[in-house]
Amino acid sequence: MLLFHLPEDVLYHILSYLDCKTLSRLSQVSKAFCHIVSRDVVWKKIAKELLNTGITRYWTDIYPHILLKDRVKIAQNWYHGVCKRATPLKWKTNDGKIMVHGRRSESPMKLFGHNQEVNCIDSKNELIISGSRDQTTQIWTLTSSCRRAVIPLYDRVWSVAINPALSSFVTGTACCENFSPLRMWDVERLECVSSLGSGFRRGAGVLDMVFETPFQLFTCGYDTFIRLWDLRLSPHKNVMEWEEPHDSALYCMQTDGNHMIASGSSYYGVVRLWDKRRTECLQFFQLSSDPVSSPVYCLCFSCSHLYAALATALHSLDFRHNLNITIR
């Protein structure tokens, strides 16, 4: 076959112009075509435009151990909300202490310092930053159980996030005082270097935040908005925002590093999937039938699963369901 006489890079370049449906049909022509079409390089361009395939906006691959062709199939289920639900773990509410669990150590390291419950924590490399209802942010390192520093914020701290560059971190507070609930701090000098936003309503606290890049920060909270901040631009105005349609507080969020945002709201265990290229919600899942408030406190997802922690249980959404369908 003359097509197979082409150099591999030329052949893959030609195949990169084909869509999902054409590639799927081409893989059924012969074993040789099936082998070629299964290569990740053929699907990378398509995968970058879909939700949660592991290909970020900078073309890095988060899940290199999983074939891109399979991830593209799973992405169809994320988009259409096709999944299997389960509740793999239940628990009783308990008061919080910071416990650092090492993979090679049987006994965890305990960090004591806050005198009220710990609301948030972030860790990168050997740096740990925690925030508490006691109105302080505390800085720790993995090499010591003693605090490196305490920063009084004079307001309850709901969220913290360390910049991937490790040069700064951001705190989100309850917005019960006369200053911005969203502030950036220098890691070394422990000084506030910037306040983000303006005109926050009293009580519109920031409940969660995620750095997607060293310059792009996503936040959400009581004001029912997901906001995107570009730290290279004016700190007074976010560059994009998405509004929770049922006017519920947003307790948590995660992004896939490309097009998808997952958010958890304060009522009925509602998890929403958003496509950043659209302003309206793409899909939503109600995980609790409890008539009272059932906040989603934490979200985490992989290529195929989304996990949501509510007050008394961990819920799982498996998007590998019915993967024998033809790629659309």
Tab-separated table of C-alpha atoms in Angstrom:
chain	number	residue	atom	x	y	z
A	1	MET	CA	0.000	0.000	0.000
A	2	LEU	CA	1.532	3.320	-1.112
A	3	LEU	CA	0.312	5.178	1.962
A	4	PHE	CA	2.569	3.098	4.189
A	5	HIS	CA	5.587	4.007	2.037
A	6	LEU	CA	5.407	7.570	3.352
A	7	PRO	CA	7.759	8.619	6.159
A	8	GLU	CA	6.093	8.220	9.561
A	9	ASP	CA	6.122	11.930	10.401
A	10	VAL	CA	4.415	12.753	7.085
A	11	LEU	CA	1.822	10.011	7.588
A	12	TYR	CA	1.020	11.192	11.128
A	13	HIS	CA	0.764	14.784	9.924
A	14	ILE	CA	-1.823	13.732	7.318
A	15	LEU	CA	-3.823	11.751	9.871
A	16	SER	CA	-3.845	14.724	12.263
A	17	TYR	CA	-6.315	16.478	9.931
A	18	LEU	CA	-8.934	13.736	10.299
A	19	ASP	CA	-11.816	13.915	12.782
A	20	CYS	CA	-12.778	11.326	15.420
A	21	LYS	CA	-15.334	9.525	13.298
A	22	THR	CA	-13.009	9.182	10.301
A	23	LEU	CA	-10.131	7.925	12.428
A	24	SER	CA	-12.395	5.391	14.101
A	25	ARG	CA	-13.535	4.022	10.738
A	26	LEU	CA	-9.983	4.016	9.384
A	27	SER	CA	-8.817	1.861	12.309
A	28	GLN	CA	-11.297	-0.829	11.190
A	29	VAL	CA	-9.826	-1.130	7.666
A	30	SER	CA	-6.918	-3.409	8.608
A	31	LYS	CA	-4.578	-4.379	11.417
A	32	ALA	CA	-1.903	-2.114	9.977
A	33	PHE	CA	-4.221	0.888	10.011
A	34	CYS	CA	-5.457	-0.010	13.486
A	35	HIS	CA	-1.871	-0.016	14.757
A	36	ILE	CA	-1.106	3.384	13.224
A	37	VAL	CA	-4.363	5.048	14.273
A	38	SER	CA	-3.890	3.879	17.876
A	39	ARG	CA	-0.733	6.020	18.238
A	40	ASP	CA	-1.086	9.024	20.577
A	41	VAL	CA	0.413	11.428	18.041
A	42	VAL	CA	-2.625	10.887	15.779
A	43	TRP	CA	-5.118	11.888	18.487
A	44	LYS	CA	-3.253	14.701	20.237
A	45	LYS	CA	-4.759	17.564	18.211
A	46	ILE	CA	-8.290	16.202	18.692
A	47	ALA	CA	-7.716	15.526	22.394
A	48	LYS	CA	-6.627	19.100	23.073
A	49	GLU	CA	-10.045	20.395	21.998
A	50	LEU	CA	-12.011	17.982	24.224
A	51	LEU	CA	-12.709	17.945	27.957
A	52	ASN	CA	-10.364	16.303	30.439
A	53	THR	CA	-8.229	14.251	28.055
A	54	GLY	CA	-5.075	15.140	29.965
A	55	ILE	CA	-3.674	17.370	27.208
A	56	THR	CA	-3.222	20.853	28.656
A	57	ARG	CA	-3.229	24.139	26.808
A	58	TYR	CA	0.587	23.925	26.707
A	59	TRP	CA	0.467	20.446	25.095
A	60	THR	CA	1.779	18.635	28.153
A	61	ASP	CA	0.241	15.223	28.881
A	62	ILE	CA	-1.062	14.547	32.409
A	63	TYR	CA	-1.929	10.875	31.791
A	64	PRO	CA	0.786	9.523	29.439
A	65	HIS	CA	0.178	5.927	30.601
A	66	ILE	CA	-3.334	5.874	29.048
A	67	LEU	CA	-3.819	5.716	25.265
A	68	LEU	CA	-5.138	9.009	23.906
A	69	LYS	CA	-7.645	7.156	21.745
A	70	ASP	CA	-9.228	5.716	24.904
A	71	ARG	CA	-9.173	9.104	26.602
A	72	VAL	CA	-10.976	10.669	23.643
A	73	LYS	CA	-13.732	8.049	24.061
A	74	ILE	CA	-14.009	8.847	27.778
A	75	ALA	CA	-14.105	12.580	26.960
A	76	GLN	CA	-17.333	11.988	25.029
A	77	ASN	CA	-18.891	10.708	28.236
A	78	TRP	CA	-17.666	13.717	30.231
A	79	TYR	CA	-19.258	16.012	27.653
A	80	HIS	CA	-22.590	14.167	27.583
A	81	GLY	CA	-22.712	13.370	31.315
A	82	VAL	CA	-22.652	9.587	30.854
A	83	CYS	CA	-21.332	7.931	34.016
A	84	LYS	CA	-21.919	5.301	36.676
A	85	ARG	CA	-22.417	6.530	40.238
A	86	ALA	CA	-21.225	4.916	43.455
A	87	THR	CA	-20.577	5.776	47.122
A	88	PRO	CA	-17.318	4.001	47.963
A	89	LEU	CA	-16.719	5.501	51.410
A	90	LYS	CA	-18.744	6.846	54.349
A	91	TRP	CA	-17.535	8.535	57.511
A	92	LYS	CA	-18.482	10.469	60.611
A	93	THR	CA	-17.544	14.127	60.979
A	94	ASN	CA	-14.537	14.712	63.225
A	95	ASP	CA	-12.514	17.736	64.349
A	96	GLY	CA	-9.509	18.483	62.187
A	97	LYS	CA	-5.772	18.263	62.762
A	98	ILE	CA	-3.134	18.516	60.079
A	99	MET	CA	-1.729	15.060	59.398
A	100	VAL	CA	1.124	14.583	56.922
A	101	HIS	CA	1.238	11.000	55.655
A	102	GLY	CA	4.456	9.786	54.064
A	103	ARG	CA	4.382	6.954	51.533
A	104	ARG	CA	7.371	5.290	53.180
A	105	SER	CA	6.405	5.970	56.777
A	106	GLU	CA	3.742	4.197	58.807
A	107	SER	CA	3.280	7.015	61.331
A	108	PRO	CA	2.058	10.431	60.085
A	109	MET	CA	3.647	13.712	61.097
A	110	LYS	CA	1.264	15.860	63.164
A	111	LEU	CA	1.260	19.638	62.807
A	112	PHE	CA	-0.170	21.542	65.771
A	113	GLY	CA	-0.631	25.301	65.763
A	114	HIS	CA	-4.163	26.375	64.968
A	115	ASN	CA	-6.507	26.684	67.955
A	116	GLN	CA	-9.661	26.197	65.849
A	117	GLU	CA	-10.570	23.910	62.961
A	118	VAL	CA	-8.369	23.945	59.865
A	119	ASN	CA	-10.455	24.966	56.854
A	120	CYS	CA	-7.889	24.633	54.081
A	121	ILE	CA	-4.404	23.447	53.246
A	122	ASP	CA	-2.119	23.427	50.212
A	123	SER	CA	1.245	21.774	49.691
A	124	LYS	CA	3.880	21.998	46.960
A	125	ASN	CA	7.375	20.532	47.144
A	126	GLU	CA	8.271	20.879	50.847
A	127	LEU	CA	6.060	23.913	51.513
A	128	ILE	CA	2.780	23.578	53.424
A	129	ILE	CA	0.348	26.457	54.013
A	130	SER	CA	-2.787	26.139	56.140
A	131	GLY	CA	-5.703	28.429	56.937
A	132	SER	CA	-8.085	28.280	59.866
A	133	ARG	CA	-11.192	29.663	61.468
A	134	ASP	CA	-8.808	31.143	64.062
A	135	GLN	CA	-8.107	33.921	61.500
A	136	THR	CA	-4.508	32.943	60.790
A	137	THR	CA	-2.525	31.422	57.953
A	138	GLN	CA	0.399	29.283	59.048
A	139	ILE	CA	3.428	28.147	57.060
A	140	TRP	CA	5.153	24.810	57.555
A	141	THR	CA	7.780	22.661	55.859
A	142	LEU	CA	7.930	18.891	55.485
A	143	THR	CA	11.298	18.826	57.230
A	144	SER	CA	9.951	20.065	60.568
A	145	SER	CA	6.787	19.839	62.649
A	146	CYS	CA	7.404	23.372	63.951
A	147	ARG	CA	5.746	26.311	62.261
A	148	ARG	CA	7.902	28.499	60.077
A	149	ALA	CA	5.578	31.507	60.366
A	150	VAL	CA	2.128	32.719	61.417
A	151	ILE	CA	0.282	35.447	59.492
A	152	PRO	CA	-2.714	37.035	61.263
A	153	LEU	CA	-5.465	37.861	58.740
A	154	TYR	CA	-8.132	39.125	61.192
A	155	ASP	CA	-10.796	37.168	59.353
A	156	ARG	CA	-11.669	33.487	58.973
A	157	VAL	CA	-9.477	31.846	56.325
A	158	TRP	CA	-11.476	29.648	53.969
A	159	SER	CA	-8.949	28.861	51.214
A	160	VAL	CA	-5.250	28.981	50.311
A	161	ALA	CA	-3.311	28.221	47.128
A	162	ILE	CA	0.443	28.143	46.491
A	163	ASN	CA	1.652	29.559	43.182
A	164	PRO	CA	3.306	26.810	41.056
A	165	ALA	CA	6.404	29.031	40.893
A	166	LEU	CA	6.591	28.750	44.740
A	167	SER	CA	7.253	32.487	45.028
A	168	SER	CA	3.839	33.464	46.415
A	169	PHE	CA	0.558	32.174	47.755
A	170	VAL	CA	-3.015	33.482	47.858
A	171	THR	CA	-5.457	33.486	50.771
A	172	GLY	CA	-9.243	33.621	50.610
A	173	THR	CA	-11.102	34.894	53.667
A	174	ALA	CA	-14.728	35.250	54.775
A	175	CYS	CA	-14.983	38.933	53.725
A	176	CYS	CA	-16.389	39.960	57.110
A	177	GLU	CA	-13.924	42.832	57.494
A	178	ASN	CA	-13.194	45.964	55.466
A	179	PHE	CA	-10.531	44.543	53.156
A	180	SER	CA	-10.397	42.326	50.108
A	181	PRO	CA	-11.015	38.638	50.845
A	182	LEU	CA	-8.485	37.669	48.151
A	183	ARG	CA	-4.856	38.588	48.878
A	184	MET	CA	-1.487	37.503	47.507
A	185	TRP	CA	1.553	37.057	49.782
A	186	ASP	CA	5.276	36.765	49.160
A	187	VAL	CA	6.560	33.425	50.475
A	188	GLU	CA	9.939	34.743	51.636
A	189	ARG	CA	9.011	38.202	52.950
A	190	LEU	CA	5.582	37.118	54.245
A	191	GLU	CA	4.144	40.446	53.095
A	192	CYS	CA	0.927	41.116	51.206
A	193	VAL	CA	1.938	42.105	47.675
A	194	SER	CA	-1.494	42.468	46.083
A	195	SER	CA	-5.242	42.442	46.713
A	196	LEU	CA	-7.394	40.978	43.967
A	197	GLY	CA	-10.793	42.366	43.024
A	198	SER	CA	-12.869	45.250	44.333
A	199	GLY	CA	-16.420	45.856	45.465
A	200	PHE	CA	-16.901	42.512	47.214
A	201	ARG	CA	-20.152	42.281	49.169
A	202	ARG	CA	-19.810	41.696	52.890
A	203	GLY	CA	-19.812	37.943	53.523
A	204	ALA	CA	-18.862	37.092	49.920
A	205	GLY	CA	-15.957	34.936	51.055
A	206	VAL	CA	-13.655	32.932	48.788
A	207	LEU	CA	-14.117	29.229	49.559
A	208	ASP	CA	-11.735	27.618	47.070
A	209	MET	CA	-9.069	28.551	44.552
A	210	VAL	CA	-6.852	26.773	42.036
A	211	PHE	CA	-3.713	27.936	40.239
A	212	GLU	CA	-3.807	26.605	36.686
A	213	THR	CA	-0.551	28.357	35.716
A	214	PRO	CA	1.755	30.730	37.635
A	215	PHE	CA	-0.298	33.599	36.155
A	216	GLN	CA	-3.838	32.227	36.088
A	217	LEU	CA	-5.893	31.737	39.242
A	218	PHE	CA	-9.458	30.391	39.490
A	219	THR	CA	-11.576	31.243	42.541
A	220	CYS	CA	-15.113	30.517	43.752
A	221	GLY	CA	-17.154	31.180	46.854
A	222	TYR	CA	-20.264	32.607	48.459
A	223	ASP	CA	-20.915	35.096	45.655
A	224	THR	CA	-21.889	32.110	43.390
A	225	PHE	CA	-19.280	32.912	40.712
A	226	ILE	CA	-16.256	31.063	39.356
A	227	ARG	CA	-13.732	33.755	38.461
A	228	LEU	CA	-10.542	33.639	36.424
A	229	TRP	CA	-7.780	36.104	37.372
A	230	ASP	CA	-4.750	36.879	35.213
A	231	LEU	CA	-2.022	38.056	37.583
A	232	ARG	CA	-0.190	39.787	34.713
A	233	LEU	CA	-3.079	42.219	34.266
A	234	SER	CA	-4.889	44.623	36.589
A	235	PRO	CA	-5.597	42.983	39.967
A	236	HIS	CA	-8.906	44.849	40.300
A	237	LYS	CA	-10.863	42.947	37.644
A	238	ASN	CA	-11.134	39.266	36.779
A	239	VAL	CA	-10.815	38.358	33.087
A	240	MET	CA	-13.637	35.750	32.908
A	241	GLU	CA	-16.447	34.495	35.124
A	242	TRP	CA	-19.084	31.753	35.232
A	243	GLU	CA	-22.221	32.076	37.396
A	244	GLU	CA	-23.835	29.210	39.322
A	245	PRO	CA	-27.368	29.185	37.803
A	246	HIS	CA	-29.248	28.344	41.026
A	247	ASP	CA	-27.630	31.104	43.100
A	248	SER	CA	-25.857	28.620	45.382
A	249	ALA	CA	-22.519	29.179	47.052
A	250	LEU	CA	-19.666	27.321	45.355
A	251	TYR	CA	-17.631	25.378	47.904
A	252	CYS	CA	-14.972	23.833	45.679
A	253	MET	CA	-13.643	23.535	42.150
A	254	GLN	CA	-11.019	21.835	39.972
A	255	THR	CA	-9.785	22.306	36.400
A	256	ASP	CA	-8.228	19.960	33.845
A	257	GLY	CA	-5.560	22.463	32.789
A	258	ASN	CA	-7.365	23.083	29.513
A	259	HIS	CA	-11.111	23.479	28.862
A	260	MET	CA	-12.972	21.877	31.793
A	261	ILE	CA	-13.981	23.156	35.232
A	262	ALA	CA	-15.784	21.053	37.829
A	263	SER	CA	-17.520	22.855	40.696
A	264	GLY	CA	-19.365	21.741	43.833
A	265	SER	CA	-22.215	23.818	45.285
A	266	SER	CA	-23.771	24.251	48.713
A	267	TYR	CA	-27.146	22.523	48.178
A	268	TYR	CA	-28.178	18.930	47.407
A	269	GLY	CA	-24.638	17.824	46.579
A	270	VAL	CA	-24.722	19.371	43.107
A	271	VAL	CA	-21.574	18.988	40.969
A	272	ARG	CA	-21.403	20.938	37.700
A	273	LEU	CA	-19.140	20.527	34.678
A	274	TRP	CA	-18.269	23.668	32.732
A	275	ASP	CA	-16.621	24.207	29.361
A	276	LYS	CA	-14.550	27.391	29.706
A	277	ARG	CA	-15.430	28.305	26.118
A	278	ARG	CA	-19.110	28.607	27.138
A	279	THR	CA	-20.772	30.711	29.836
A	280	GLU	CA	-23.563	28.268	30.688
A	281	CYS	CA	-23.187	25.001	32.612
A	282	LEU	CA	-22.492	21.939	30.462
A	283	GLN	CA	-23.674	19.126	32.791
A	284	PHE	CA	-24.755	18.748	36.427
A	285	PHE	CA	-25.097	15.819	38.843
A	286	GLN	CA	-27.137	15.824	42.064
A	287	LEU	CA	-25.386	13.514	44.528
A	288	SER	CA	-27.632	13.976	47.570
A	289	SER	CA	-31.376	13.583	48.043
A	290	ASP	CA	-31.219	15.207	51.488
A	291	PRO	CA	-33.719	18.119	51.608
A	292	VAL	CA	-31.362	20.175	53.781
A	293	SER	CA	-28.041	21.711	52.764
A	294	SER	CA	-25.547	19.115	51.490
A	295	PRO	CA	-22.418	21.008	50.407
A	296	VAL	CA	-19.779	19.431	48.200
A	297	TYR	CA	-16.679	20.190	50.261
A	298	CYS	CA	-13.982	18.840	47.952
A	299	LEU	CA	-13.591	17.686	44.343
A	300	CYS	CA	-10.919	15.640	42.615
A	301	PHE	CA	-10.912	14.011	39.195
A	302	SER	CA	-8.763	11.847	36.978
A	303	CYS	CA	-9.132	10.993	33.295
A	304	SER	CA	-12.031	8.629	34.017
A	305	HIS	CA	-13.370	9.373	37.523
A	306	LEU	CA	-14.688	12.317	39.500
A	307	TYR	CA	-14.744	12.105	43.313
A	308	ALA	CA	-16.841	14.447	45.449
A	309	ALA	CA	-16.636	14.609	49.247
A	310	LEU	CA	-19.864	15.591	51.012
A	311	ALA	CA	-20.382	15.874	54.762
A	312	THR	CA	-20.646	12.130	55.443
A	313	ALA	CA	-19.639	10.273	52.268
A	314	LEU	CA	-17.346	10.154	49.269
A	315	HIS	CA	-19.214	9.912	45.960
A	316	SER	CA	-17.699	8.540	42.757
A	317	LEU	CA	-18.679	9.175	39.124
A	318	ASP	CA	-17.133	6.686	36.680
A	319	PHE	CA	-17.103	8.034	33.098
A	320	ARG	CA	-15.802	4.806	31.545
A	321	HIS	CA	-19.402	3.624	31.297
A	322	ASN	CA	-20.411	2.056	27.952
A	323	LEU	CA	-17.124	2.725	26.131
A	324	ASN	CA	-17.876	0.299	23.311
A	325	ILE	CA	-19.803	3.029	21.473
A	326	THR	CA	-18.384	4.495	18.260
A	327	ILE	CA	-16.445	7.717	18.655
A	328	ARG	CA	-18.597	10.635	17.543
